[in-house]
Structures are given as C-alpha cells and as structure tokens.
C-alpha positions as a Markdown table, in Angstrom:
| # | Residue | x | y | z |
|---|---|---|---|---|
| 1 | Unk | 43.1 | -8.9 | 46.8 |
| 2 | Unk | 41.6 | -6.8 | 43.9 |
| 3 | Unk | 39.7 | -9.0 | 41.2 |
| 4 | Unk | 42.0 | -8.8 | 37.8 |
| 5 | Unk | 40.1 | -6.2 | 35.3 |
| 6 | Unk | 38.4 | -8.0 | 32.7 |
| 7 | Unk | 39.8 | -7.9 | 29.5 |
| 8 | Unk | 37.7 | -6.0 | 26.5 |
| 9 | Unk | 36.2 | -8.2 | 24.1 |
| 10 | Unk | 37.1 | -8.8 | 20.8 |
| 11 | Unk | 35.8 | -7.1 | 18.1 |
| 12 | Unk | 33.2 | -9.2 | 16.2 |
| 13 | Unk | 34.4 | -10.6 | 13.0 |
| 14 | Unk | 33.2 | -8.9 | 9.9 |
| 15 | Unk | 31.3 | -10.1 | 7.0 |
| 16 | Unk | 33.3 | -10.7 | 4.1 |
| 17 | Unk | 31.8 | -9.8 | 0.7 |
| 18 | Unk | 34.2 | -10.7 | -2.2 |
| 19 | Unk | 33.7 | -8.6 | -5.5 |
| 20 | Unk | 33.7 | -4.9 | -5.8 |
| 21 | Unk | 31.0 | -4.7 | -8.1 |
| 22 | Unk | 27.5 | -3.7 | -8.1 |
| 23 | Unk | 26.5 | -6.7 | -6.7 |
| 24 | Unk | 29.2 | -6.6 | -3.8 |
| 25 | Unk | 28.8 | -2.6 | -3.1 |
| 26 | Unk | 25.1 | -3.1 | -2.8 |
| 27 | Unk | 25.7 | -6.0 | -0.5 |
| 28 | Unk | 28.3 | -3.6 | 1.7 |
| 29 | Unk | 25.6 | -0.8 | 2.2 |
| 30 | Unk | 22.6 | -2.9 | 3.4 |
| 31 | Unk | 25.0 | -4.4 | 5.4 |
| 32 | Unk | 26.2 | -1.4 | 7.3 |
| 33 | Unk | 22.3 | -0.2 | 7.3 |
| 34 | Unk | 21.7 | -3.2 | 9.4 |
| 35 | Unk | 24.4 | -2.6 | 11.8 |
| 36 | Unk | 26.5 | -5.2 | 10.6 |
| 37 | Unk | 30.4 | -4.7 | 9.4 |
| 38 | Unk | 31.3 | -5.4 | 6.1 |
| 39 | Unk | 34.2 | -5.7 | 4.5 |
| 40 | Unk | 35.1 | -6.0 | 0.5 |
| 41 | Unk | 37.6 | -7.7 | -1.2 |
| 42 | Unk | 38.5 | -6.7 | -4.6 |
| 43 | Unk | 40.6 | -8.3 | -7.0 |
| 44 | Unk | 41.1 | -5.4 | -9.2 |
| 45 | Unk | 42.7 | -2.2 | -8.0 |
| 46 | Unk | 39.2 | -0.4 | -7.8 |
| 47 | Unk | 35.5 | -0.9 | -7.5 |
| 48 | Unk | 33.6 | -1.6 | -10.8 |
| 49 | Unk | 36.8 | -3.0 | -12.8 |
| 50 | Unk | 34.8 | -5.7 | -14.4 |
| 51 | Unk | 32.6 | -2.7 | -16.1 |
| 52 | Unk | 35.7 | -1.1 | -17.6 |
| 53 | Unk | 36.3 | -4.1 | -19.6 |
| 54 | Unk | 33.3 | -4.2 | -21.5 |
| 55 | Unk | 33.3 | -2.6 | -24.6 |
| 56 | Unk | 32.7 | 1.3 | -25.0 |
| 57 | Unk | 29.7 | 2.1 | -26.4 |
| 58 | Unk | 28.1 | -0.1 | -24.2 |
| 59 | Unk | 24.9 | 1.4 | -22.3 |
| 60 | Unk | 22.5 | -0.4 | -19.8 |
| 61 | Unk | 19.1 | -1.8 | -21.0 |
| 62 | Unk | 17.5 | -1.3 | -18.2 |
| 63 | Unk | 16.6 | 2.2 | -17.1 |
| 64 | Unk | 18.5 | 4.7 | -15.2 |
| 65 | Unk | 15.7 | 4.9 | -12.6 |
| 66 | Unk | 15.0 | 1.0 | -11.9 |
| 67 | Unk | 19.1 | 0.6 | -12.1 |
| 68 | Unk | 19.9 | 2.3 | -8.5 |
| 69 | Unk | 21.7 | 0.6 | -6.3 |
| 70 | Unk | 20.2 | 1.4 | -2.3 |
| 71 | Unk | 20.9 | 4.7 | -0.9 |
| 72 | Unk | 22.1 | 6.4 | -4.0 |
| 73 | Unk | 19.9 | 7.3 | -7.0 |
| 74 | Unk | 21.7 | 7.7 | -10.4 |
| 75 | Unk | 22.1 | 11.3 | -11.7 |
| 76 | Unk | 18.9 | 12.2 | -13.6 |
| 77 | Unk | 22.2 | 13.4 | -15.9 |
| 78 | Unk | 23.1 | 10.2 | -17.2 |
| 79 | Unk | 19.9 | 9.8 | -19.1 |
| 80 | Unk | 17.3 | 7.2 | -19.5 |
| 81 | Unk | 20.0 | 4.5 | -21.0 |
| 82 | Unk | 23.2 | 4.8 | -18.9 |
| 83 | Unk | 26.3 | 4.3 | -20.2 |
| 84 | Unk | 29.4 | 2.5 | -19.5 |
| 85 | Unk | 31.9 | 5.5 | -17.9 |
| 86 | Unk | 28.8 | 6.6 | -16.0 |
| 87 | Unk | 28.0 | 3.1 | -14.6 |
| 88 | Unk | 31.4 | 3.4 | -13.4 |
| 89 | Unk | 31.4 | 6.9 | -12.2 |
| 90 | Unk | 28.4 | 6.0 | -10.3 |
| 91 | Unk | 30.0 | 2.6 | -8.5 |
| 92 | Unk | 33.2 | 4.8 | -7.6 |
| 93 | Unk | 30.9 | 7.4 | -6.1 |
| 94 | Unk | 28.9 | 4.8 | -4.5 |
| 95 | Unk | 31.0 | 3.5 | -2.1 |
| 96 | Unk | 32.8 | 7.3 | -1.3 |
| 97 | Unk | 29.3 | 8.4 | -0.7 |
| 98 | Unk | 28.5 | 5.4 | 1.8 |
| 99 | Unk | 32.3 | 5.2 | 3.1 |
| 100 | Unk | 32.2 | 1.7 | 2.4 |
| 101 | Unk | 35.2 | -0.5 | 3.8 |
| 102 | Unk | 37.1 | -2.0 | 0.4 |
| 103 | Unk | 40.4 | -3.6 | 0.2 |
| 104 | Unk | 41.3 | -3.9 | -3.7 |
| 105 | Unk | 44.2 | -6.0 | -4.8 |
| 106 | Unk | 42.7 | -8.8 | -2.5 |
| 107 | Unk | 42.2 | -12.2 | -4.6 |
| 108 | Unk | 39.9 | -15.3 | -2.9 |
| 109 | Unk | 40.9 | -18.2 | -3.9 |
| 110 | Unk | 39.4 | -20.3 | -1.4 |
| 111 | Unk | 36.6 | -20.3 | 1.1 |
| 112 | Unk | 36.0 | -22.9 | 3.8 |
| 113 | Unk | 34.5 | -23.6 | 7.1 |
| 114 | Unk | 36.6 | -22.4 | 9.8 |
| 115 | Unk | 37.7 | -25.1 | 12.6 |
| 116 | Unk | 35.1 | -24.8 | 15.3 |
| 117 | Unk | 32.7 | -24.8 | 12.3 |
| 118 | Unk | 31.1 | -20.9 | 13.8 |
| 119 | Unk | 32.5 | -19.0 | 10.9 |
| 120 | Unk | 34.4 | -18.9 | 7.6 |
| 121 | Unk | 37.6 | -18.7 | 6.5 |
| 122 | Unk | 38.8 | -16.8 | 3.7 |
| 123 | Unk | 42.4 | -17.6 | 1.9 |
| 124 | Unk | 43.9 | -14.9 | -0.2 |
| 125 | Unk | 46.8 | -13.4 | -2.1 |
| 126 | Unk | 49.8 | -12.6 | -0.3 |
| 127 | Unk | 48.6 | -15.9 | 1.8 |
| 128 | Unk | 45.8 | -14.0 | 3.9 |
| 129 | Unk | 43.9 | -16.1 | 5.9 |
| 130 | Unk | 41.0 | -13.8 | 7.2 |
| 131 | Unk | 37.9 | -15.4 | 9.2 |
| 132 | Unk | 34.1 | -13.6 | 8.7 |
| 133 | Unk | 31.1 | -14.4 | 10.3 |
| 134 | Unk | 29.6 | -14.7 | 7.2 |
| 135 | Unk | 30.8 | -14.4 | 3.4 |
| 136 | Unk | 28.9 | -12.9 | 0.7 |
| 137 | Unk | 29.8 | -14.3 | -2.8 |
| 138 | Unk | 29.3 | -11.4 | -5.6 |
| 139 | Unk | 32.4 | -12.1 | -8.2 |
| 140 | Unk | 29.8 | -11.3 | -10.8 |
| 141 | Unk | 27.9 | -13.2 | -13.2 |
| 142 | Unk | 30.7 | -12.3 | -16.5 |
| 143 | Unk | 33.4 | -13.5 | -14.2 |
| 144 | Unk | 35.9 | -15.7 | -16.9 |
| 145 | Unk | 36.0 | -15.6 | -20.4 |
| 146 | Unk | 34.8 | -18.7 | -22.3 |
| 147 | Unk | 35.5 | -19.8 | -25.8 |
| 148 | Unk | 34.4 | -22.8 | -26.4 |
| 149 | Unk | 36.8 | -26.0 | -27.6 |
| 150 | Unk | 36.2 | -26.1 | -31.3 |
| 151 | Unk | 38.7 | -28.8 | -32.5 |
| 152 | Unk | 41.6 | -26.8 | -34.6 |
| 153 | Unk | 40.8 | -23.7 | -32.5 |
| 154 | Unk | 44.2 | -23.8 | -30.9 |
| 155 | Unk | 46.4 | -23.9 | -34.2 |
| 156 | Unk | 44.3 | -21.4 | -36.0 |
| 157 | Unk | 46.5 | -18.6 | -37.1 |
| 158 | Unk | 44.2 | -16.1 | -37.8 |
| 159 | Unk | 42.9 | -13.4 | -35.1 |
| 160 | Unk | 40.6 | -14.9 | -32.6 |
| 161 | Unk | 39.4 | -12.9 | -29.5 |
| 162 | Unk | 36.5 | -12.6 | -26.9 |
| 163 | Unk | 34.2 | -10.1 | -26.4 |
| 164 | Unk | 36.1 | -9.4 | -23.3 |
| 165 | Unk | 38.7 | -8.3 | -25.2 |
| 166 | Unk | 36.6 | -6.2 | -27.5 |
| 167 | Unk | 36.5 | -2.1 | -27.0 |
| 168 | Unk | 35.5 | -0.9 | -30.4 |
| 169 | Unk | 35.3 | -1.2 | -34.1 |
| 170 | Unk | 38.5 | 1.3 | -34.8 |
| 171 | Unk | 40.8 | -1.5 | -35.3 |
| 172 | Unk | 38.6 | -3.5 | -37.6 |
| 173 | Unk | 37.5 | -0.8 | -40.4 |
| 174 | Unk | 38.0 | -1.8 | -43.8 |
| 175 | Unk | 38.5 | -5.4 | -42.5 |
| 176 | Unk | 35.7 | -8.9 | -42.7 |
| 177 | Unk | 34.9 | -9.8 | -39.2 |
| 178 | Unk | 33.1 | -12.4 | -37.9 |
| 179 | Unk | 31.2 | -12.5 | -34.6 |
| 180 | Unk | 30.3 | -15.8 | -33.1 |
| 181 | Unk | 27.2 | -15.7 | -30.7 |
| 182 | Unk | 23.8 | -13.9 | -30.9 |
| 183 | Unk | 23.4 | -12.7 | -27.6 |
| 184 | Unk | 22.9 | -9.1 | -26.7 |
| 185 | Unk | 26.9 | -8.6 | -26.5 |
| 186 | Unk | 27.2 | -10.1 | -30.4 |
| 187 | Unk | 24.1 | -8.0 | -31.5 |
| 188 | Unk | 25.7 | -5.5 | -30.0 |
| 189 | Unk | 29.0 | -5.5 | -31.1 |
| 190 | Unk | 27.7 | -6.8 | -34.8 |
| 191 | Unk | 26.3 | -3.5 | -35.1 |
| 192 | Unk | 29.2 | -1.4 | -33.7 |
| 193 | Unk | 30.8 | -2.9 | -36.2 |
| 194 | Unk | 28.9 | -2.0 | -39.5 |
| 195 | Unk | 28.3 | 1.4 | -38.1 |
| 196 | Unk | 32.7 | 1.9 | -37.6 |
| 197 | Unk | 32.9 | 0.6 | -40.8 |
| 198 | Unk | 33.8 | -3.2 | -41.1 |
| 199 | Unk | 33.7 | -4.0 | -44.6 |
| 200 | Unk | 31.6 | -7.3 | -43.9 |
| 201 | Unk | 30.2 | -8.6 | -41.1 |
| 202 | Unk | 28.6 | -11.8 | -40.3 |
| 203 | Unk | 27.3 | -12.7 | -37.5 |
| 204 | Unk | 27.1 | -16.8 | -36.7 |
| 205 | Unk | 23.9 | -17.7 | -35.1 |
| 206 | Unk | 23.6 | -21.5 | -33.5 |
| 207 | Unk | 20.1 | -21.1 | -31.7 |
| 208 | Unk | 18.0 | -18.3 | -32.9 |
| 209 | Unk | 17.2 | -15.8 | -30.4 |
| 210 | Unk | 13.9 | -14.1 | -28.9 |
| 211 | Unk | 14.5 | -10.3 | -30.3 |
| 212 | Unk | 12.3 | -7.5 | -28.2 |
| 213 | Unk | 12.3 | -3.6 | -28.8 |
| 214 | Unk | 14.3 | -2.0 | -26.2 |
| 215 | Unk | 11.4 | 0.2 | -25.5 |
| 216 | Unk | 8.4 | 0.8 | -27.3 |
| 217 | Unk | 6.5 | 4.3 | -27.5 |
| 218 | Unk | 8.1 | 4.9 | -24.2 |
| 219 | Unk | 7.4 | 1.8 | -22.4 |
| 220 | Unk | 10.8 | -0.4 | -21.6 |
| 221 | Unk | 11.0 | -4.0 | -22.2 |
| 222 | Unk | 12.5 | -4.1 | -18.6 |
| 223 | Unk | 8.5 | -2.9 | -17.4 |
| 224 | Unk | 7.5 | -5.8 | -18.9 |
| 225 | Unk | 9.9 | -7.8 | -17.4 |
| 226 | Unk | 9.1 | -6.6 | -14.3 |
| 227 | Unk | 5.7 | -7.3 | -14.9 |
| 228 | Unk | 5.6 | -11.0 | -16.0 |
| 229 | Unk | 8.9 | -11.9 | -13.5 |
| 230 | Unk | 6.4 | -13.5 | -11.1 |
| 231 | Unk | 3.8 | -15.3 | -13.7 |
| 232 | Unk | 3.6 | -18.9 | -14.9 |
| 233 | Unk | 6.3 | -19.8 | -17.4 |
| 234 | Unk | 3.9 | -21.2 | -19.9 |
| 235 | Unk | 1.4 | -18.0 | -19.6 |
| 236 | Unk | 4.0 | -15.9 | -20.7 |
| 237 | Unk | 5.4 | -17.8 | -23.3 |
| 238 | Unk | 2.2 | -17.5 | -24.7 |
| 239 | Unk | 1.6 | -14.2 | -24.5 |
| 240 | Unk | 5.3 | -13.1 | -25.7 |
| 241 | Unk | 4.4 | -14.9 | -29.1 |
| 242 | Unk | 1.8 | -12.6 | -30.3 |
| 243 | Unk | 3.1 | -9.6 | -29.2 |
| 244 | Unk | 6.9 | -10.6 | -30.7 |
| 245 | Unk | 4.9 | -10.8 | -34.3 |
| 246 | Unk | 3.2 | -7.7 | -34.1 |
| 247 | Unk | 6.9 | -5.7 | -32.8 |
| 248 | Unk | 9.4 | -7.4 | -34.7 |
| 249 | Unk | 9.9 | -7.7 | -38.1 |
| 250 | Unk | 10.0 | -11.7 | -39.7 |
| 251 | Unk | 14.0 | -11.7 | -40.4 |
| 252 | Unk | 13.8 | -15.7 | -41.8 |
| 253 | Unk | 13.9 | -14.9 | -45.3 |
| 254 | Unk | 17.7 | -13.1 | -43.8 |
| 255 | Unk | 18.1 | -16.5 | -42.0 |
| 256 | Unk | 17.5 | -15.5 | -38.5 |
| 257 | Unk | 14.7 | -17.3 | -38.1 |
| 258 | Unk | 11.9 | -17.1 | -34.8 |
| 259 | Unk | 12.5 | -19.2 | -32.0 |
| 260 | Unk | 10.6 | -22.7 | -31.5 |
| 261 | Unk | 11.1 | -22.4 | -28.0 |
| 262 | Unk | 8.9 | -20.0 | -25.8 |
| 263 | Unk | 10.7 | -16.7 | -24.5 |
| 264 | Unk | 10.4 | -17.1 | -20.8 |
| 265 | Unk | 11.2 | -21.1 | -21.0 |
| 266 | Unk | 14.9 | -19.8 | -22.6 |
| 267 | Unk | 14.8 | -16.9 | -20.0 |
| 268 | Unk | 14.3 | -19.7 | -16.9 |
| 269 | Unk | 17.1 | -21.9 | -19.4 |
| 270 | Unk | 19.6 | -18.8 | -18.7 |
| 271 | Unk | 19.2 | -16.9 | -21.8 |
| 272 | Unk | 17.5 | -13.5 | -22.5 |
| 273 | Unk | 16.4 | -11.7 | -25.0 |
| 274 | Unk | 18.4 | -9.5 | -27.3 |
| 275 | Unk | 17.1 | -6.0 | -27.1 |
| 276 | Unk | 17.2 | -4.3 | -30.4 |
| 277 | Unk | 20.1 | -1.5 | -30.7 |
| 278 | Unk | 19.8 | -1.6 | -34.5 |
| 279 | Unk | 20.4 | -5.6 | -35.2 |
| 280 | Unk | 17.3 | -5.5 | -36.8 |
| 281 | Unk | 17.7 | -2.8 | -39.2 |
| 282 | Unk | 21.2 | -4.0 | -40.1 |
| 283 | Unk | 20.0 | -7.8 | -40.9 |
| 284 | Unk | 17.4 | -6.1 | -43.3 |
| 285 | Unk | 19.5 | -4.4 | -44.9 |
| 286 | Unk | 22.2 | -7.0 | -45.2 |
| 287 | Unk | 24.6 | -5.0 | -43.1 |
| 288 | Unk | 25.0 | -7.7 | -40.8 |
| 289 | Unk | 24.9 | -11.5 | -42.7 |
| 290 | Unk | 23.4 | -14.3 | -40.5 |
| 291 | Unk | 25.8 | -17.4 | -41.2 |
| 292 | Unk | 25.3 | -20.7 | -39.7 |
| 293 | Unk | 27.4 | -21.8 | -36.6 |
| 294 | Unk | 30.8 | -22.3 | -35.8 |
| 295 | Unk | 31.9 | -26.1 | -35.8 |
| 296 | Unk | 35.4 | -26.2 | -36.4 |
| 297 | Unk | 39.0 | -24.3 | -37.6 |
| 298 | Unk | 40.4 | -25.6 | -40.5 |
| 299 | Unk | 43.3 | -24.9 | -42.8 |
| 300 | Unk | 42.9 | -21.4 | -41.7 |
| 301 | Unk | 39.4 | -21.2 | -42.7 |
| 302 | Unk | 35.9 | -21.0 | -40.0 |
| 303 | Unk | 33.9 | -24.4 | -40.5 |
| 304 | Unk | 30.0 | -23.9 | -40.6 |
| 305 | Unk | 27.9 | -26.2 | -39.3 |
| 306 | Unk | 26.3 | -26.0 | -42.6 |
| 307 | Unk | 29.6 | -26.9 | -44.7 |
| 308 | Unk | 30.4 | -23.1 | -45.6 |
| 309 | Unk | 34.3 | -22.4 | -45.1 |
| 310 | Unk | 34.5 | -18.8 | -44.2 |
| 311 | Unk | 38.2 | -16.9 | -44.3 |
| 312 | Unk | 37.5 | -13.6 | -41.9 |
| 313 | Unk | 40.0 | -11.3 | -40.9 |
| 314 | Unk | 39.2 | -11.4 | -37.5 |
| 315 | Unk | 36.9 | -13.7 | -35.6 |
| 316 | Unk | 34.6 | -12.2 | -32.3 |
| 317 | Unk | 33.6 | -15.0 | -29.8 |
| 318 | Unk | 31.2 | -13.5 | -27.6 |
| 319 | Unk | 30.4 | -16.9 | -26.1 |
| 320 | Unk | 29.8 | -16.4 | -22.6 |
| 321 | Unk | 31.5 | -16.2 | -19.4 |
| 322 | Unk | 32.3 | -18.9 | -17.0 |
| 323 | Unk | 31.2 | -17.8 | -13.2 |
| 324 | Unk | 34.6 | -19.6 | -11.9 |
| 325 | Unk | 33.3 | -20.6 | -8.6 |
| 326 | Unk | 34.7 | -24.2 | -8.9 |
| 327 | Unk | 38.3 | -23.4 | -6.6 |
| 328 | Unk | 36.2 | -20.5 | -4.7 |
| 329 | Unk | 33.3 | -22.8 | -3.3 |
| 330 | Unk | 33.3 | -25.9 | -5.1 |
| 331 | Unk | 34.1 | -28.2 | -2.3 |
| 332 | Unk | 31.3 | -26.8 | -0.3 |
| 333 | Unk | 28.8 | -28.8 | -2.3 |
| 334 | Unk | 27.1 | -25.8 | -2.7 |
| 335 | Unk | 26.8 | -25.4 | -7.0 |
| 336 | Unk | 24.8 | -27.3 | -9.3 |
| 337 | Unk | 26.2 | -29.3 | -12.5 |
| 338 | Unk | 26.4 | -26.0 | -14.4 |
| 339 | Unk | 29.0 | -24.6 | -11.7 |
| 340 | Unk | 26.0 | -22.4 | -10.3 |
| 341 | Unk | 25.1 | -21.7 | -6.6 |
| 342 | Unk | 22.2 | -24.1 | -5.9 |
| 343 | Unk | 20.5 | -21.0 | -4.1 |
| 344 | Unk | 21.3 | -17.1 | -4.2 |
| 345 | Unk | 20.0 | -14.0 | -2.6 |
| 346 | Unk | 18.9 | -14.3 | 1.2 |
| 347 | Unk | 18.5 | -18.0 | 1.0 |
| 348 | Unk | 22.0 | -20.3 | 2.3 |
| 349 | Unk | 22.7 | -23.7 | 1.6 |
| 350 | Unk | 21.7 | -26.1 | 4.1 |
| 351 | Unk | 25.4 | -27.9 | 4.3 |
| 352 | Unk | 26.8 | -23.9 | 4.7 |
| 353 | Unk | 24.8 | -21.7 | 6.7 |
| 354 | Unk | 26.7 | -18.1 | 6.3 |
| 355 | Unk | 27.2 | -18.6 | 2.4 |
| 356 | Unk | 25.3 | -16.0 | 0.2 |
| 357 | Unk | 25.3 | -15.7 | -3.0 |
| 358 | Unk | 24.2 | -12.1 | -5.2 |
| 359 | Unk | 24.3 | -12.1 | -8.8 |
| 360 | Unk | 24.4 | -14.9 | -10.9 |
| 361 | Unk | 21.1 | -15.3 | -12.3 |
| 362 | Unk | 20.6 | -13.2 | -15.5 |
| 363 | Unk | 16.7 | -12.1 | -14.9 |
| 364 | Unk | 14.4 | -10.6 | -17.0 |
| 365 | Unk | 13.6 | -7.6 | -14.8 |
| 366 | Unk | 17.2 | -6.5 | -15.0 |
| 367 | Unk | 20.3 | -7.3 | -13.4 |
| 368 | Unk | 20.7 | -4.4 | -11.2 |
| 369 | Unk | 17.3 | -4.3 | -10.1 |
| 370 | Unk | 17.3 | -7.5 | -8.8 |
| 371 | Unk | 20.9 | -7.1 | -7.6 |
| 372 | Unk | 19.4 | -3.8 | -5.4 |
| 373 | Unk | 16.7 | -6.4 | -4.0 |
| 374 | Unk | 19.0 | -9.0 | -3.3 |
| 375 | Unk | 22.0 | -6.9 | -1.3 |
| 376 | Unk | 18.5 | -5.6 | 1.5 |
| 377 | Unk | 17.1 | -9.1 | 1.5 |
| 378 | Unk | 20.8 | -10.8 | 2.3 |
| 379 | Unk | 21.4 | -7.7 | 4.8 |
| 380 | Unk | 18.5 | -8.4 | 7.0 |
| 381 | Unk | 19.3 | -12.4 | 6.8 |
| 382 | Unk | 22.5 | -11.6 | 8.2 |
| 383 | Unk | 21.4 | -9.5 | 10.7 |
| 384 | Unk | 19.1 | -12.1 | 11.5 |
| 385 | Unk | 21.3 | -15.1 | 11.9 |
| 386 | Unk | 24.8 | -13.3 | 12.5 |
| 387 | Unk | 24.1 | -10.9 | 15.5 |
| 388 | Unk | 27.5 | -11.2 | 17.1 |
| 389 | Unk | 28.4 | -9.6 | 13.4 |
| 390 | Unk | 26.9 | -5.9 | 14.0 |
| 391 | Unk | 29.1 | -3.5 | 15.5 |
C-alpha cells in the first residue's frame, strides 16, 4: 500500500494594506523588499485618488528630494516644490514601477480578529470577507471632511463648502468670499483667491498661527524640521521665538496677531505651521482681511465671535478632516479620545498584535518623509513577527 501524496500547502495569507496612497504604496514596496506579500485595497478606482481632490495649484512644502517614497526617486523634472499632477504622476508610476498588487474599488469597512485569533479579517464591499496575516492601516490622515456644527449652519442658504470641495478661484472672481480656518490649506487657498480675483476676501482666524518662510536663502523650513524633530519640546519653543521675529513680519496691527503658545508645543498639539506662499504679503497689503471666528449662521449672515455679521457670497471651511477610523478599528480599543491610533509606524497595540498604523501624525519634518521611514520600519516588523507571511 502506497502512502497517499501529501497535499501542497496553502499559500500563506497576505498582508493587507488598506489605502492606495503614499502611505499604503510605501507600505506595499518595503513589504515585498522583505519578502513578504502585500496586498492593497483601494477605495477609489486608482492609486493617489485622495491627491486629485485637493485643490490645483497645490504644490508640496516639503522638497522634491526628502519627498521620495523607497525605491523610486522623484524626477529631478518636477522641481524643488512638486506639484499636485506630479505627486500623482509619481504614485501611478510608483506602483507600475514596483508591480505592486492593488485592488481599487475595494472599501473596508471593518477589521477584526479572525476566529482562532492567528490573523485578521477584513470585511468589504461586495461583502468580501478576506483574512491577512497582518493589516496595515494607511487611509490617510485627510480621510473625511469636517465642518464643524455651528448652530444655524444647516439652514443657512447661502454657499457653504469645504476645502475638499475647493479646486480653484475661477468660480469666485468678482465675488466676497470668506475662508474659515488659518491653516496652511486656508492660507493657501486665501491667497489663490486674491491672486484669481475675488473681490474681497477675509480670512476668519480662531487661534493665531505660528507663520514660517517656506525656505529662506535656500535653506527649507522642512531642514529645520528635520533638525529639531528629535529635541526637547521646550528648547525648541524657545529657539523658534527669536528666529520667528527676525523672519516674519509683526501682522498684529492687521489682526493676525503672534501666537502665545510655543511652535513645537502646537506642533506636538497636532498643528503646524503655515508656510508662507504669499499670506504674508497679502495681509499687508489688505488683500486678505483677518476677521474674527466663526460662531454662528444667522438670518443669512456669518456670526463673529466678536459680534461682526458678515454677508459673503461664498463661505470656505477648511476646517480639518476627520481620520474616520471609528467603524474601521474602533472596537479594537486601539484609538485614543481624539479617534487616533494609540501607536503608529512599527509599533502594534498590545490588545492587536498585527495592527499597524502609517500616517496619521502630521510631523514637522514632512509627511512623506516620515511616511518613507515608516513603510521600512513596519516592513521589517512584519517580517519579523509574520514569517509564515513572506512568499
């Protein structure tokens, strides 16, 4: 009697990234430089959707050079600042370059232990149930649109919109916009608008921000970044007083006044600077009005939080973004009271070995950068702890 053959075994599960971004395309190739399978699941119907939405003129403030994602510099043809379409251009060519596996069209809606507790499972459109070894969570840190709830927002008749839905300043020439939110995508977008040509703009400031050249004689503000990332919080707060005097221009008498809180303490707080694409220039020369906040809709009017009653033809929210991780991973125990992952990069929580998380801090060295950093780290700690993963 012959002994039966012994069946092949079963191809190891992959490890399921979910978001076609940078973050998640990074993620993909360290991955597959490790030996380990990767798979990505995107929402959209292509990789980098989430960078055609922003608005047009948008380019990166961080440098082409330190913005590379592994295994594929940027064209020294892009320039130093790259723009949107390239950013773009350079994700689609990133994963045809590395021949990365991506499914697009594929929404997660839900991730949880699987059964025997040795893997995850993955529920998605089209009710997919698909089990990884591991799952990397890279949806993006500009994931949903917020506005916030400001009581007579919801019968206000007049035009209300978010950033998101912002692309450029054709449709408001001629017209008295107001923009709502002074981070880089309000400066930004304040000034797109003067230079299209808004007849007024104001721009509604609740917490003044820390303003820093974009680069100076050469030298980036992302160098410097990169060069105080790892210092104490307080050093650098003092240090970034000084030198904010000696580069930036006093704008209180245009009533953006200077902070009362040190830079790096509102960087480690989740905010970071605006880099200067002409905000400064335009608030001098009364191109751009700094109004007080937004409390309320009224009558058809904006409320102030100083009393003023403003009657724009269009209002700009560019209030944030929610990272809508609450029905993803909620239920893991694995965010913190702001609805962020209690640990990112190669670290897991202890209650869900397997979970990673890639992009959703907002650091002052750049995005990308750290993004580039992250996807190598997480790729070894998966190699590490997943073997029956690699190919």
């Amino acid at each position: 009697m012959t002994d039966s053959p012994t069946p092949p075994a079963s191809p190891p599960a992959p490890v399921y990234v979910i978001g076609g971004g940078p973050g998640g395309l990074a993620v993909a190739y360290a991955l597959r430089a490790q030996g380990v399978r990767a798979v990505v699941l995107e929402r959209a119907d292509r990789v980098g959707a989430s960078w055609l939405r922003h608005y047009d003129r948008l380019h990166l403030h961080t440098t082409r050079r330190l913005s590379s994602l592994p295994g594929l510099p940027m064209p020294r043809s892009f320039g130093r600042w790259v723009s949107r379409d390239d950013v773009v251009r350079y994700l689609d060519k990133y994963a045809e370059h590395h021949e990365l596996e991506v499914v697009t069209g594929v929404e997660v809606s839900r991730v949880e232990r699987t059964a025997d507790g040795t893997g995850w499972l993955l529920h998605a459109t089209g009710g997919r149930e698909l089990t990884g070894s591991a799952v990397v969570v890279a949806t993006g840190h500009n994931h949903t649109p917020r506005i916030p709830d400001w009581p007579g927002r919801d019968t206000y008749s007049g035009e209300l919109l978010h950033a998101a839905d912002y692309r450029n300043s054709a449709p408001y020439a001629g017209r008295d916009v107001l923009v709502v939110g002074v981070g880089n995508t309000g400066a930004e977008i304040a000034v797109d608008l003067v230079e299209g040509g808004a007849s007024r703009v104001r721009l509604s400031v609740r917490t003044a921000p820390h303003i820093v050249r974009r680069s100076t004689a050469g030298w980036a503000a992302q160098f410097t970044g990169i060069v105080v990332r790892r210092l104490p919080v307080r050093l650098v707060d003092r240090l970034a007083g000084p030198m904010a005097k000696l580069s930036v221009p006093d704008l209180s008498t245009h009533g953006l006044s200077r902070p009362d809180t040190g830079l790096y303490s509102r960087v480690n707080d989740g905010s970071i600077p605006v880099q200067d694409v002409g905000l400064i220039d335009a608030v001098r020369k009364g191109r751009v009005e700094i109004v007080a906040a937004v409390e309320s809709f009224e009558d058809g009017k904006v409320v102030l939080a100083d009393g003023e009653r403003l009657g724009p033809d269009a209002v700009i929210a560019a209030t944030g973004y929610l990272r809508g991780l609450d029905t993803l991973v909620g239920h893991l125990d694995v965010l913190d009271a702001r609805g962020r992952p209690v640990v990112h990069g190669p670290h897991t929580p202890k209650n869900a070995p397997g979970l990673y998380f890639t992009g959703y801090t907002n650091p002052i060295s750049g995005m990308l950068r750290e993004l580039a950093i992250d996807a190598v780290r997480i790729a070894k700690a998966v190699a590490r702890q997943q073997p029956a993963a690699r190919k």
